[in-house]
PDB file of C-alpha atoms in Angstrom:
ATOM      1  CA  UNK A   1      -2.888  32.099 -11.411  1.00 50.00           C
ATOM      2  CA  UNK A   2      -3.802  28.788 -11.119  1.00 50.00           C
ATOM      3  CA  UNK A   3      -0.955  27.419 -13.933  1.00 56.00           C
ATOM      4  CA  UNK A   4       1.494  29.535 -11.214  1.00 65.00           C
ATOM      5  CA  UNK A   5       0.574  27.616  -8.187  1.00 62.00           C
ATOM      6  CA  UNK A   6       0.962  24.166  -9.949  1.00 68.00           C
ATOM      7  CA  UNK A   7       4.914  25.284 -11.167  1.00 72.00           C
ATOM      8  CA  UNK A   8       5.608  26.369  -7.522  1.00 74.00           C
ATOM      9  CA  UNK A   9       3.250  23.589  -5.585  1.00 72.00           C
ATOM     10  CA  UNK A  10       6.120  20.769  -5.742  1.00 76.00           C
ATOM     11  CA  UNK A  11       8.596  23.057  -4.421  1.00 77.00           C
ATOM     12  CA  UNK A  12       6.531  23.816  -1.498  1.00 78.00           C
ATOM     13  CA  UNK A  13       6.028  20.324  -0.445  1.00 79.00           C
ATOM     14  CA  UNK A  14       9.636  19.431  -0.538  1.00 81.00           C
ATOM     15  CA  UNK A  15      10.560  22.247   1.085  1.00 86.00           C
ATOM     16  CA  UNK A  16       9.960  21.582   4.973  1.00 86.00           C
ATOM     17  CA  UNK A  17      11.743  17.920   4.551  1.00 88.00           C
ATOM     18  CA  UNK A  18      14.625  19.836   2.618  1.00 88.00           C
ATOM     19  CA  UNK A  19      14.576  22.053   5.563  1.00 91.00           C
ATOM     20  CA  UNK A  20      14.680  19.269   7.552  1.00 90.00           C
ATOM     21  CA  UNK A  21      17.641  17.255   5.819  1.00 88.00           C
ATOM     22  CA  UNK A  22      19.884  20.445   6.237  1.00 90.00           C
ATOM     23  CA  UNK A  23      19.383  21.070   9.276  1.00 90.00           C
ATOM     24  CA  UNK A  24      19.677  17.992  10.597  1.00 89.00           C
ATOM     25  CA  UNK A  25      22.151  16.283   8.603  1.00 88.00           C
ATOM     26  CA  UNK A  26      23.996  18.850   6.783  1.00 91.00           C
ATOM     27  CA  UNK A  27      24.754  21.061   8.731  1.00 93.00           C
ATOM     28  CA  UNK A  28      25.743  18.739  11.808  1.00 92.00           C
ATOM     29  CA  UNK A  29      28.173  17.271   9.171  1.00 92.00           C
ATOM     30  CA  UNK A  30      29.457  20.173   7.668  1.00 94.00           C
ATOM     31  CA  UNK A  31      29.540  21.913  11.535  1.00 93.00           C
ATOM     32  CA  UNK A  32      31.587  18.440  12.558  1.00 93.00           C
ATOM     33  CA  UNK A  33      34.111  18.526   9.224  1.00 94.00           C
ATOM     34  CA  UNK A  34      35.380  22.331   9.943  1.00 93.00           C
ATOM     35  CA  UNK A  35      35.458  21.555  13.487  1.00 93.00           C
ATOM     36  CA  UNK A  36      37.840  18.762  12.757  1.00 92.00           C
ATOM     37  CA  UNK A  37      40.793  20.792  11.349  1.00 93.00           C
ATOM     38  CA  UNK A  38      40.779  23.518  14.398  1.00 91.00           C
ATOM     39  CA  UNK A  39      43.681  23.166  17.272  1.00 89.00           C
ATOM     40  CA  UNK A  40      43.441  22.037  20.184  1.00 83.00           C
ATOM     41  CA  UNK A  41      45.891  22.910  23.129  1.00 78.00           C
ATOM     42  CA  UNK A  42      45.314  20.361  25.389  1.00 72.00           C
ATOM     43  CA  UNK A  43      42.663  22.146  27.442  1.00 72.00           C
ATOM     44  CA  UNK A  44      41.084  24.360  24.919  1.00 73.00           C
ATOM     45  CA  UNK A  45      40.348  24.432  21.152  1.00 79.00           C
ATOM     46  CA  UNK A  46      40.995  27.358  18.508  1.00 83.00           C
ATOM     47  CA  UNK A  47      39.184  28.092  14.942  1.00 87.00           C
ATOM     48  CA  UNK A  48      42.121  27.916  12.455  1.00 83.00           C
ATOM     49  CA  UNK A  49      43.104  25.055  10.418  1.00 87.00           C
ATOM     50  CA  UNK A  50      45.191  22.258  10.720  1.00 87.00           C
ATOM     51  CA  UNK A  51      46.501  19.034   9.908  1.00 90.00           C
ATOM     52  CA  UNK A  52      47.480  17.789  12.896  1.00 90.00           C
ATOM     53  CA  UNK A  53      44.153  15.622  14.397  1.00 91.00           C
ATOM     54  CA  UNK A  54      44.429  13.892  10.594  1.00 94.00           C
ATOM     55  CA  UNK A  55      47.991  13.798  11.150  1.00 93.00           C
ATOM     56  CA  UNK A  56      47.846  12.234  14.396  1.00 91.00           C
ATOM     57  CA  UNK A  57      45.127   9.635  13.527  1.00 92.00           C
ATOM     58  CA  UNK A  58      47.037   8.045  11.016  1.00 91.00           C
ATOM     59  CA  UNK A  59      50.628   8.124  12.967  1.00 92.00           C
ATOM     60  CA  UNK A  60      48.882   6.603  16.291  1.00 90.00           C
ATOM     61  CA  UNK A  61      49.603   2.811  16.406  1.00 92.00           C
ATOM     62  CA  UNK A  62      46.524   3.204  18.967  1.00 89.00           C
ATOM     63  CA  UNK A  63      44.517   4.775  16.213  1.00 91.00           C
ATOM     64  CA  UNK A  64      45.157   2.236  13.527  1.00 92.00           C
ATOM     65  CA  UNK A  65      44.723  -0.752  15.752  1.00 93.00           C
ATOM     66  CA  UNK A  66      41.327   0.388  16.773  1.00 94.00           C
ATOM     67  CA  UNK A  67      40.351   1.087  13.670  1.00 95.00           C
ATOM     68  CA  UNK A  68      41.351  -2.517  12.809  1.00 94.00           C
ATOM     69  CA  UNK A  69      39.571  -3.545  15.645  1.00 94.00           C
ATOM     70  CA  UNK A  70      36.367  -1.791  14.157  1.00 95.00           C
ATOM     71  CA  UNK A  71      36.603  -3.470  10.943  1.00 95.00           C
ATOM     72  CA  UNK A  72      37.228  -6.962  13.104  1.00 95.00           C
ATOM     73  CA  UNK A  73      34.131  -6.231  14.477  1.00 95.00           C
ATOM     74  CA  UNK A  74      32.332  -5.096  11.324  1.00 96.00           C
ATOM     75  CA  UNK A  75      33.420  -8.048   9.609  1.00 96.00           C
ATOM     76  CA  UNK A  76      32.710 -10.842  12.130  1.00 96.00           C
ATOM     77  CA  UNK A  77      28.930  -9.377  12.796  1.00 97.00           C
ATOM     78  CA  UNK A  78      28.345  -9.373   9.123  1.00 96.00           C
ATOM     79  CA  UNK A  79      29.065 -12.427   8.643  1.00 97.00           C
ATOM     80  CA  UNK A  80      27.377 -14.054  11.809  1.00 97.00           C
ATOM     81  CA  UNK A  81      24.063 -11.893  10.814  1.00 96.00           C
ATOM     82  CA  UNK A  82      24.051 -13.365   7.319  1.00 96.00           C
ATOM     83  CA  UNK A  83      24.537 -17.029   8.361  1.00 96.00           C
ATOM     84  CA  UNK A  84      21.403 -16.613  10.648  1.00 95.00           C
ATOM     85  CA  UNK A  85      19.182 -14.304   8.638  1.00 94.00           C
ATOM     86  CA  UNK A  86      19.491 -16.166   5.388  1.00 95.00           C
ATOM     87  CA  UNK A  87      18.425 -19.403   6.518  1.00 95.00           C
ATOM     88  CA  UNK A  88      15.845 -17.854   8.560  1.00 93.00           C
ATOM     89  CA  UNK A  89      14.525 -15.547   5.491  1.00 93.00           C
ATOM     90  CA  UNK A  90      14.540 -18.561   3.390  1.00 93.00           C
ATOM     91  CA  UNK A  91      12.338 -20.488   5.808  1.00 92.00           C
ATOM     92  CA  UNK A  92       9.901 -17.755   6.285  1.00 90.00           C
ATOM     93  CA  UNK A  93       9.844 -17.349   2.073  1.00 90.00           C
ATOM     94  CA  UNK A  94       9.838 -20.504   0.877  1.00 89.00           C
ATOM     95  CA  UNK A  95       8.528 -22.702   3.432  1.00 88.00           C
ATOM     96  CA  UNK A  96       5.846 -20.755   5.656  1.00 85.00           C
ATOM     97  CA  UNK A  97       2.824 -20.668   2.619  1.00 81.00           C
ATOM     98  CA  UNK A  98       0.572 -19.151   5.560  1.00 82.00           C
ATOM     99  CA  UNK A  99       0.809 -15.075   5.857  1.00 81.00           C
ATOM    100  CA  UNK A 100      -0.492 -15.854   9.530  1.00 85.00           C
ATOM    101  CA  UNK A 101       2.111 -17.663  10.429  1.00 87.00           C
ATOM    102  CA  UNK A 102       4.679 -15.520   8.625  1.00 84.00           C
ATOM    103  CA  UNK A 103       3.407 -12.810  10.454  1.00 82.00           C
ATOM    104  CA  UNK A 104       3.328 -14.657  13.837  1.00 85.00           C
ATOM    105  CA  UNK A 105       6.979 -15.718  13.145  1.00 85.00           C
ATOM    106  CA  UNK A 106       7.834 -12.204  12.299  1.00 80.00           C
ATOM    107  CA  UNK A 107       6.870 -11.079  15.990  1.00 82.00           C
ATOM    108  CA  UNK A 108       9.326 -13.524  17.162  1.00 83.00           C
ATOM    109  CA  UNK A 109      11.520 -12.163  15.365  1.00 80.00           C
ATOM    110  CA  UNK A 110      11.397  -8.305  16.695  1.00 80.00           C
ATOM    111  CA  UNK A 111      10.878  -9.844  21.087  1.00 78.00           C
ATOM    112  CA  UNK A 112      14.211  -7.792  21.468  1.00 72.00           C
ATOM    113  CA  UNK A 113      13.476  -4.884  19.678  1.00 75.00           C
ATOM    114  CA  UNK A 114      10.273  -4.323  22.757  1.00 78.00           C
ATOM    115  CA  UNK A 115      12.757  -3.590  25.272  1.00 78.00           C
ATOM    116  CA  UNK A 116      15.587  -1.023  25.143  1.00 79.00           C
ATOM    117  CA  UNK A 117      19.383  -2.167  23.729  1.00 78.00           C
ATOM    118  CA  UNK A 118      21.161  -1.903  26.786  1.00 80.00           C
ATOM    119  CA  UNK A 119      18.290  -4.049  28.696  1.00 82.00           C
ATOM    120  CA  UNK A 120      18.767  -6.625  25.575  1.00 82.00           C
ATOM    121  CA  UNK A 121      22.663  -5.978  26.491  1.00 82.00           C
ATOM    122  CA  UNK A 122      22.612  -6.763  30.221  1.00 82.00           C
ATOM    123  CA  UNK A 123      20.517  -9.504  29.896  1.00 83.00           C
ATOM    124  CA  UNK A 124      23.529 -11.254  28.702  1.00 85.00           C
ATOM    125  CA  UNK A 125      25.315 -10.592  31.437  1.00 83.00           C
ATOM    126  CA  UNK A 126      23.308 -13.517  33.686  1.00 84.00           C
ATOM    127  CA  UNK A 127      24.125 -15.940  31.397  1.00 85.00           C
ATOM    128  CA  UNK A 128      27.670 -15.633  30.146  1.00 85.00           C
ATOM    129  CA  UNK A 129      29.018 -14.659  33.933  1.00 81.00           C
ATOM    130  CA  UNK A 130      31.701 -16.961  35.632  1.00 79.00           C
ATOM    131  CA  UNK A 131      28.775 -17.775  37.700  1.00 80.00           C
ATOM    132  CA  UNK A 132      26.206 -17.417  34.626  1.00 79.00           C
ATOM    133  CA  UNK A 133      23.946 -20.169  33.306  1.00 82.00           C
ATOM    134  CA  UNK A 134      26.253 -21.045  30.798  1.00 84.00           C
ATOM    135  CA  UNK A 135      29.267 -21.832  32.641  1.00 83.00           C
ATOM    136  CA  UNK A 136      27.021 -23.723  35.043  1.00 85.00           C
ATOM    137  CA  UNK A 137      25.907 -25.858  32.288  1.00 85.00           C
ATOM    138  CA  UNK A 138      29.471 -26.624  31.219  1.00 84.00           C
ATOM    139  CA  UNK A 139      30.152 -27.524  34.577  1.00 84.00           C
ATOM    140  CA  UNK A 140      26.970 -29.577  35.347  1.00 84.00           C
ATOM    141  CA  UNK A 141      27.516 -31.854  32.007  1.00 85.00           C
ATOM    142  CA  UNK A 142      31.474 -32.183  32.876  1.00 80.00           C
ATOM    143  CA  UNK A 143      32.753 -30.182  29.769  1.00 78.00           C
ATOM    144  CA  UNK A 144      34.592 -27.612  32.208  1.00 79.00           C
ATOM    145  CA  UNK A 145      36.144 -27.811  35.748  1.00 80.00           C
ATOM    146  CA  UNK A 146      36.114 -24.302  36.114  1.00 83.00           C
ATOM    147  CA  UNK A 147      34.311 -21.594  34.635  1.00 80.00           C
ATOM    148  CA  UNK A 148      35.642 -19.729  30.887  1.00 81.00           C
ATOM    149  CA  UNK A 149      36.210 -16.407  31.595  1.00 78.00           C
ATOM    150  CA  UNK A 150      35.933 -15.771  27.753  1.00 80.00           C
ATOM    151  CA  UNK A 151      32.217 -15.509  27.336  1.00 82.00           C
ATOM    152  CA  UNK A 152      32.109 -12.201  28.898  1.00 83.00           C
ATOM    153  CA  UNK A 153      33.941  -8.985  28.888  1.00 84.00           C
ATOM    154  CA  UNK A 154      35.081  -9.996  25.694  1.00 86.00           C
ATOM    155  CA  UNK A 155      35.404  -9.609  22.014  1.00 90.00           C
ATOM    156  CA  UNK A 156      32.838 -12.938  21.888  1.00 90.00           C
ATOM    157  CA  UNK A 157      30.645 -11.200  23.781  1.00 90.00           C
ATOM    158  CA  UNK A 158      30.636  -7.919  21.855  1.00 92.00           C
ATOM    159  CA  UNK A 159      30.005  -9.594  18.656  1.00 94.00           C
ATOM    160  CA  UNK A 160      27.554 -11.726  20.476  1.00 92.00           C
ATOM    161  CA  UNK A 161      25.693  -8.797  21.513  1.00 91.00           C
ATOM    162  CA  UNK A 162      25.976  -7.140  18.293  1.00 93.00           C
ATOM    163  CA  UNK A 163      24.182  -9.976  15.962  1.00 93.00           C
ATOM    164  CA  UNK A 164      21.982 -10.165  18.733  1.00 90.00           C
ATOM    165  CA  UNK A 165      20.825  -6.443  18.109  1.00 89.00           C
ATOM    166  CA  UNK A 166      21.044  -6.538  14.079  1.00 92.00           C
ATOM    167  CA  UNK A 167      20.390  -9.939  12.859  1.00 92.00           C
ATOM    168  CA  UNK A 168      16.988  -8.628  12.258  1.00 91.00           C
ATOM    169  CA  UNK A 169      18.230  -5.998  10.080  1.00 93.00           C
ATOM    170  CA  UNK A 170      19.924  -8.657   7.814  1.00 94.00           C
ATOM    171  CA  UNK A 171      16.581 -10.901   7.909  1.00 93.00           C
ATOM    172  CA  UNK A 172      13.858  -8.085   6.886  1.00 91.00           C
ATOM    173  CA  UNK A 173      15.664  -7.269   3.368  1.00 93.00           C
ATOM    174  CA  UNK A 174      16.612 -10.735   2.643  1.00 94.00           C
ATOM    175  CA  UNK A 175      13.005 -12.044   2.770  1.00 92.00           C
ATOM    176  CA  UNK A 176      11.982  -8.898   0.929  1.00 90.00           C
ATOM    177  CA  UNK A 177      13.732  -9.828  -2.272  1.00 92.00           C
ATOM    178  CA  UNK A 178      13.065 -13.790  -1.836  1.00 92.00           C
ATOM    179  CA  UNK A 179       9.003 -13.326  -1.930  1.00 89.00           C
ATOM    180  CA  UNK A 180      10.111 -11.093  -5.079  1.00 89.00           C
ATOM    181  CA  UNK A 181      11.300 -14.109  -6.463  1.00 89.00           C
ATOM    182  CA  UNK A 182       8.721 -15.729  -9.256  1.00 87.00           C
ATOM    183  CA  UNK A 183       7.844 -19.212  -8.161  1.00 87.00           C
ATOM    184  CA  UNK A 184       7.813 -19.650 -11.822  1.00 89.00           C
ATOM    185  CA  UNK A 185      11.543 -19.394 -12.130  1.00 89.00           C
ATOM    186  CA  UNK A 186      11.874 -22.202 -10.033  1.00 89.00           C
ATOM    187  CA  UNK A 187       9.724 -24.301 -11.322  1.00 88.00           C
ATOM    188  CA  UNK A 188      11.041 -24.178 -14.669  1.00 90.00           C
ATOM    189  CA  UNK A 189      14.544 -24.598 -13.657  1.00 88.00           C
ATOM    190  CA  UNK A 190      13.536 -27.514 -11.819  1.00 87.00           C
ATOM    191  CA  UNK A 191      11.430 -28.939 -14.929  1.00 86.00           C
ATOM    192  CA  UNK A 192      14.613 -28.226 -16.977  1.00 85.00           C
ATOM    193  CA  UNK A 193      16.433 -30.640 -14.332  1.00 85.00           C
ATOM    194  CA  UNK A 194      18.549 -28.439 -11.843  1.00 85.00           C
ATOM    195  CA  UNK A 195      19.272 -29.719  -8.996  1.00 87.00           C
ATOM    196  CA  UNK A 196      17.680 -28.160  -5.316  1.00 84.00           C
ATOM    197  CA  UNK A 197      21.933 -26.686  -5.220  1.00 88.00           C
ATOM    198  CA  UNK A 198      21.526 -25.652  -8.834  1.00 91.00           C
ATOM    199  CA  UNK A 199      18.476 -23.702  -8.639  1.00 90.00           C
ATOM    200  CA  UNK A 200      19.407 -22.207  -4.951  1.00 90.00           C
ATOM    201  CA  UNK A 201      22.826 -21.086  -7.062  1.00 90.00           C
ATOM    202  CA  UNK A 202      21.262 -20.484 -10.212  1.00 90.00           C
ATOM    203  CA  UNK A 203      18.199 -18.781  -9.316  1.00 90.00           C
ATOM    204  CA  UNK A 204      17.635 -17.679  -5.859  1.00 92.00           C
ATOM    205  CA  UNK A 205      20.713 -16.444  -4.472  1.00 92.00           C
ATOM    206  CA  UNK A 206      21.537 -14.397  -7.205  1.00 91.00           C
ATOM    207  CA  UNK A 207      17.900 -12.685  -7.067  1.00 90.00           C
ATOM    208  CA  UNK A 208      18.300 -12.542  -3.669  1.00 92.00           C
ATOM    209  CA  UNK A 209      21.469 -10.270  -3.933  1.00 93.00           C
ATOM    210  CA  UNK A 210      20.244  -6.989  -3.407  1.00 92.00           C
ATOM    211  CA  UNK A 211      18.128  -8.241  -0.285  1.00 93.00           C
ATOM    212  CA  UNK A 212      21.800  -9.240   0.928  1.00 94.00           C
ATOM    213  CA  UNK A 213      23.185  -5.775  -0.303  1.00 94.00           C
ATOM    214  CA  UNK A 214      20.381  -3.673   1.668  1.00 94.00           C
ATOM    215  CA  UNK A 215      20.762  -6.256   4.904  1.00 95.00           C
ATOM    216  CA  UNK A 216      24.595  -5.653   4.654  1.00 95.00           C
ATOM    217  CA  UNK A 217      24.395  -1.858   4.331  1.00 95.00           C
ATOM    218  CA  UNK A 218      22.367  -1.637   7.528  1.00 94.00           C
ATOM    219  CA  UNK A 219      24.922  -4.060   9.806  1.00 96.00           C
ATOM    220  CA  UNK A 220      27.371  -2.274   8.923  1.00 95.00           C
ATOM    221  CA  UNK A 221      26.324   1.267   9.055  1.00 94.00           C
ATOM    222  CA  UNK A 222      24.941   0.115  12.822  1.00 93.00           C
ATOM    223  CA  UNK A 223      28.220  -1.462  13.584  1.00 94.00           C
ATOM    224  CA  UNK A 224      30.706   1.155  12.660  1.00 93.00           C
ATOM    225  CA  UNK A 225      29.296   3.334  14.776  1.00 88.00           C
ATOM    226  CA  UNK A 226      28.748   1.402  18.134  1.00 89.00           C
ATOM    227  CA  UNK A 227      30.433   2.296  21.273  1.00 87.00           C
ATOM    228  CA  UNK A 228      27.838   1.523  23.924  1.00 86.00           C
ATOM    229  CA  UNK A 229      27.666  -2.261  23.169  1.00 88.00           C
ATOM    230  CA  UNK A 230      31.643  -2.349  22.887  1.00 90.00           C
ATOM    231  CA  UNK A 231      31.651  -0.637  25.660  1.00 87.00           C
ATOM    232  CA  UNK A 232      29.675  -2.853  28.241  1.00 86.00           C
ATOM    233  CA  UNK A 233      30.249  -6.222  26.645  1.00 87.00           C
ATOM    234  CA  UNK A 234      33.496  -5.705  26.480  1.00 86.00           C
ATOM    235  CA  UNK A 235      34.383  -4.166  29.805  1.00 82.00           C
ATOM    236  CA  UNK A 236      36.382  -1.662  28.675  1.00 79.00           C
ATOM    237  CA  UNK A 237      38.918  -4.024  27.338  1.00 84.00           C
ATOM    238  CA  UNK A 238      38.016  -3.344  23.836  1.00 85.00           C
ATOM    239  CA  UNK A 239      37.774  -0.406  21.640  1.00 87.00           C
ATOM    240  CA  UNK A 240      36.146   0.704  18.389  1.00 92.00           C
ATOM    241  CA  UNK A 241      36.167   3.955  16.519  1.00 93.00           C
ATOM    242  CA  UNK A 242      32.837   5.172  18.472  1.00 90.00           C
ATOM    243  CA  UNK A 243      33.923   4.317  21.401  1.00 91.00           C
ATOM    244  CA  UNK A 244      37.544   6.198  20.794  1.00 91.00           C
ATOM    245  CA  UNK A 245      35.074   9.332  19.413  1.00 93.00           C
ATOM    246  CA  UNK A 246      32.872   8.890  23.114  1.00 90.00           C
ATOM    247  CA  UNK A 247      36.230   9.069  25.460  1.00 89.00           C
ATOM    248  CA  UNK A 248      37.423  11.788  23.080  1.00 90.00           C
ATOM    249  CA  UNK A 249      34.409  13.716  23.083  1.00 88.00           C
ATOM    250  CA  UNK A 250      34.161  13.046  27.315  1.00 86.00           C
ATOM    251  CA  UNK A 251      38.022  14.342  27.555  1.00 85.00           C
ATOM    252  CA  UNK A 252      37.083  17.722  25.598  1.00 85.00           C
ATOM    253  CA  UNK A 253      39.162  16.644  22.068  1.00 90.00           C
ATOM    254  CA  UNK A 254      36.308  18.132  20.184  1.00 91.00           C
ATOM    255  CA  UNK A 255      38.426  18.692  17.059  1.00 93.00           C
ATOM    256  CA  UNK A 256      40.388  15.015  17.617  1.00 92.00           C
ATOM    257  CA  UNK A 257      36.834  13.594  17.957  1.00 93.00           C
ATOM    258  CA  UNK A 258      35.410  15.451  14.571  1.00 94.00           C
ATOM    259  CA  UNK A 259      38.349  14.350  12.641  1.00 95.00           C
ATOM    260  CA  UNK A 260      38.356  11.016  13.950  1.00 95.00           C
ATOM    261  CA  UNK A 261      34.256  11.358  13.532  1.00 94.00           C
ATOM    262  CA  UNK A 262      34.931  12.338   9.282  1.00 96.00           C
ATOM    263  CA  UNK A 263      37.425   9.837   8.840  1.00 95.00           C
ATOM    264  CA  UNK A 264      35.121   6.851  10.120  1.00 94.00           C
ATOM    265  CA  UNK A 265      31.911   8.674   8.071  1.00 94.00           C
ATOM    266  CA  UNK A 266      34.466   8.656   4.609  1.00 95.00           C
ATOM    267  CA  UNK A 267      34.935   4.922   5.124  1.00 95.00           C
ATOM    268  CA  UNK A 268      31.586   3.901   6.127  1.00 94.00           C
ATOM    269  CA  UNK A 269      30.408   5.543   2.797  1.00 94.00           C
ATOM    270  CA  UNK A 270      32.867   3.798   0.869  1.00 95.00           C
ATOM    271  CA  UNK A 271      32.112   0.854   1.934  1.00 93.00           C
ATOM    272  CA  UNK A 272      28.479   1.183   1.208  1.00 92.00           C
ATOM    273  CA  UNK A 273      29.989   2.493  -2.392  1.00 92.00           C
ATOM    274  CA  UNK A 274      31.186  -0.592  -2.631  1.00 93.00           C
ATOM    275  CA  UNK A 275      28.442  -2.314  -2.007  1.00 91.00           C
ATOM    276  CA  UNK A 276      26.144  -0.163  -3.953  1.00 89.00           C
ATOM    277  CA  UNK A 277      28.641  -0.668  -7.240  1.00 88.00           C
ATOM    278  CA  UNK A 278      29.316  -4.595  -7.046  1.00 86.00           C
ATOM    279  CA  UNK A 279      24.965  -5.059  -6.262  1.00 84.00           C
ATOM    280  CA  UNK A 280      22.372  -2.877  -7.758  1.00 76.00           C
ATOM    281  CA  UNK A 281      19.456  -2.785  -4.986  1.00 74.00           C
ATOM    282  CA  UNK A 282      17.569  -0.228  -7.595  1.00 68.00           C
ATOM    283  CA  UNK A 283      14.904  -3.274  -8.104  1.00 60.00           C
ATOM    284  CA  UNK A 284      14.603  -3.469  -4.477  1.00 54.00           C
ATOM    285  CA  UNK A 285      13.407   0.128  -3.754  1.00 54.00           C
TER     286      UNK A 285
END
C-alpha cells in the first residue's frame, strides 16, 4: 500500500497547478485560436471557419503599419532598457561590495513599482506638458522660445513611459548573472594582462549573456502587448497591436480581435525562440 501511494504521490501534487495551467492558460488560448477563424457580419459573429480575419490582417496597410509600429516600439524600449540597466547592474555588481547598500539601492530601484502604472503614467504628464516643467526649463535657460509639443502625446513619450515601467525588468536579470560571475576570472585575466575593455569583452559580457537574454525576454513580452501606455502617452495618435486588439474587442470584432490576438502571440514566441536559440539562459535558472 504504501509502495502505491509513493508511485501516485507526485502525480497528486502536480495535479492542482496542472489544473491550474489549463485552465487558465490553455484553454483561454485554445478558446481565443478557434474563436479567431469564425465570421463575423459586421454586427454579429458565427461558429464556422474562415480565412478571412487572417486574410484581412495581412492585406490591411493599417494592419501592417501597426504592426510595424509595435516592433518600432519593441525595438526602441529594448534598447533604451539595456543602455540603463546594464550600467546600473554593473554598478550594483561590481562596485557596491556592501549587501546593505545593494539592498538599499535596490529599493530605489522598485519607487515606481509602489504606485499603480497608470499613476507612474500620468505623472508624466506634469512634466512633459506645453506648460510642463520641462518646457519651462527650456524656456527659463533660453534653449526654446516656445514650448516642443513633441514631449507629449507622442511616440517619445510612449517609449519614455515604457522604459520607465520595464527598465527594472532588464536590471534584475542582468545583475543576477554578473554576481554569478567568479571574481576569479577576472582576476586572472587581468594578471594575464587584459585590458579593463578586454576583460569587460572577454569575460563579463559574455557571462553576462543570459542575464541580457532573460532581461530581453521580459521587455519584450511586456511591450508587445501594451495598449494602455500607448494609449495615454500617445493620445490616441499612435497605435500598437494591443491597442488595435482593445478598439477591436470594444467595437464587438471578437473573431478580428482573436486572430489579430494569435498572430501577435505566434510572433512574440518566436521572438523569444530566437532569443532562447542564439543564448542559452539554462545556467541562469
Amino acid at each position: 500500500m504504501f509502495k502505491s501511494w509513493k508511485s501516485v504521490e507526485p502525480y497528486l501534487l502536480v495535479t492542482p497547478q496542472t489544473l491550474v495551467f489549463l485552465l487558465f492558460l490553455v484553454f483561454p488560448i485554445a478558446t481565443i485560436f478557434i474563436v479567431s477563424f469564425w465570421e463575423f457580419t459586421g454586427y454579429s459573429m458565427t461558429p464556422g471557419f474562415t480565412l478571412d480575419n487572417y486574410r484581412n490582417i495581412f492585406t490591411s496597410q493599417v494592419s501592417l503599419a501597426t504592426y510595424l509600429n509595435t516592433f518600432k516600439f519593441v525595438g526602441l524600449v529594448w534598447f533604451f532598457t539595456l543602455i540603463i540597466g546594464f550600467p546600473v547592474a554593473y554598478f550594483l555588481a561590481f562596485y557596491i561590495d556592501s549587501l546593505r547598500w545593494q539592498i538599499i539601492l535596490f529599493l530605489v530601484c522598485t519607487i515606481p513599482f509602489w504606485t499603480s502604472n497608470i499613476i507612474r503614467m500620468i505623472s508624466w504628464i506634469p512634466f512633459l506638458g506645453r506648460e510642463g516643467l520641462l518646457n519651462k526649463l527650456l524656456i527659463g535657460i533660453g534653449l526654446t522660445q516656445q514650448p516642443i509639443d513633441i514631449f507629449l502625446f507622442s511616440d517619445f513619450a510612449v517609449v519614455l513611459a515604457m522604459v520607465h515601467l520595464y527598465t527594472l525588468f532588464m536590471i534584475v536579470p542582468i545583475f543576477n548573472s554578473l554576481m554569478r560571475i567568479d571574481r576569479n576570472l577576472i582576476a586572472a585575466a587581468e594578471d594575464a594582462g587584459a585590458s579593463g575593455f578586454q576583460v569587460f569583452k572577454e569575460v563579463i559580457l559574455p557571462l553576462s549573456l543570459p542575464g541580457i537574454a532573460i532581461g530581453s525576454i521580459f521587455v519584450v513580452t511586456l511591450t508587445m502587448g501594451e495598449f494602455v501606455t500607448v494609449r495615454l502617452m500617445s493620445g490616441g495618435q499612435a497605435a500598437s497591436v494591443g491597442y488595435l486588439i482593445r478598439n477591436q474587442i470594444g467595437s464587438l470584432q471578437y473573431p478580428l480581435a482573436a486572430a489579430n490576438a494569435v498572430i501577435l502571440l505566434v510572433v512574440t514566441l518566436a521572438i523569444i525562440f530566437g532569443i532562447l536559440r542564439t543564448i542559452d539562459i539554462r545556467k541562469e535558472l
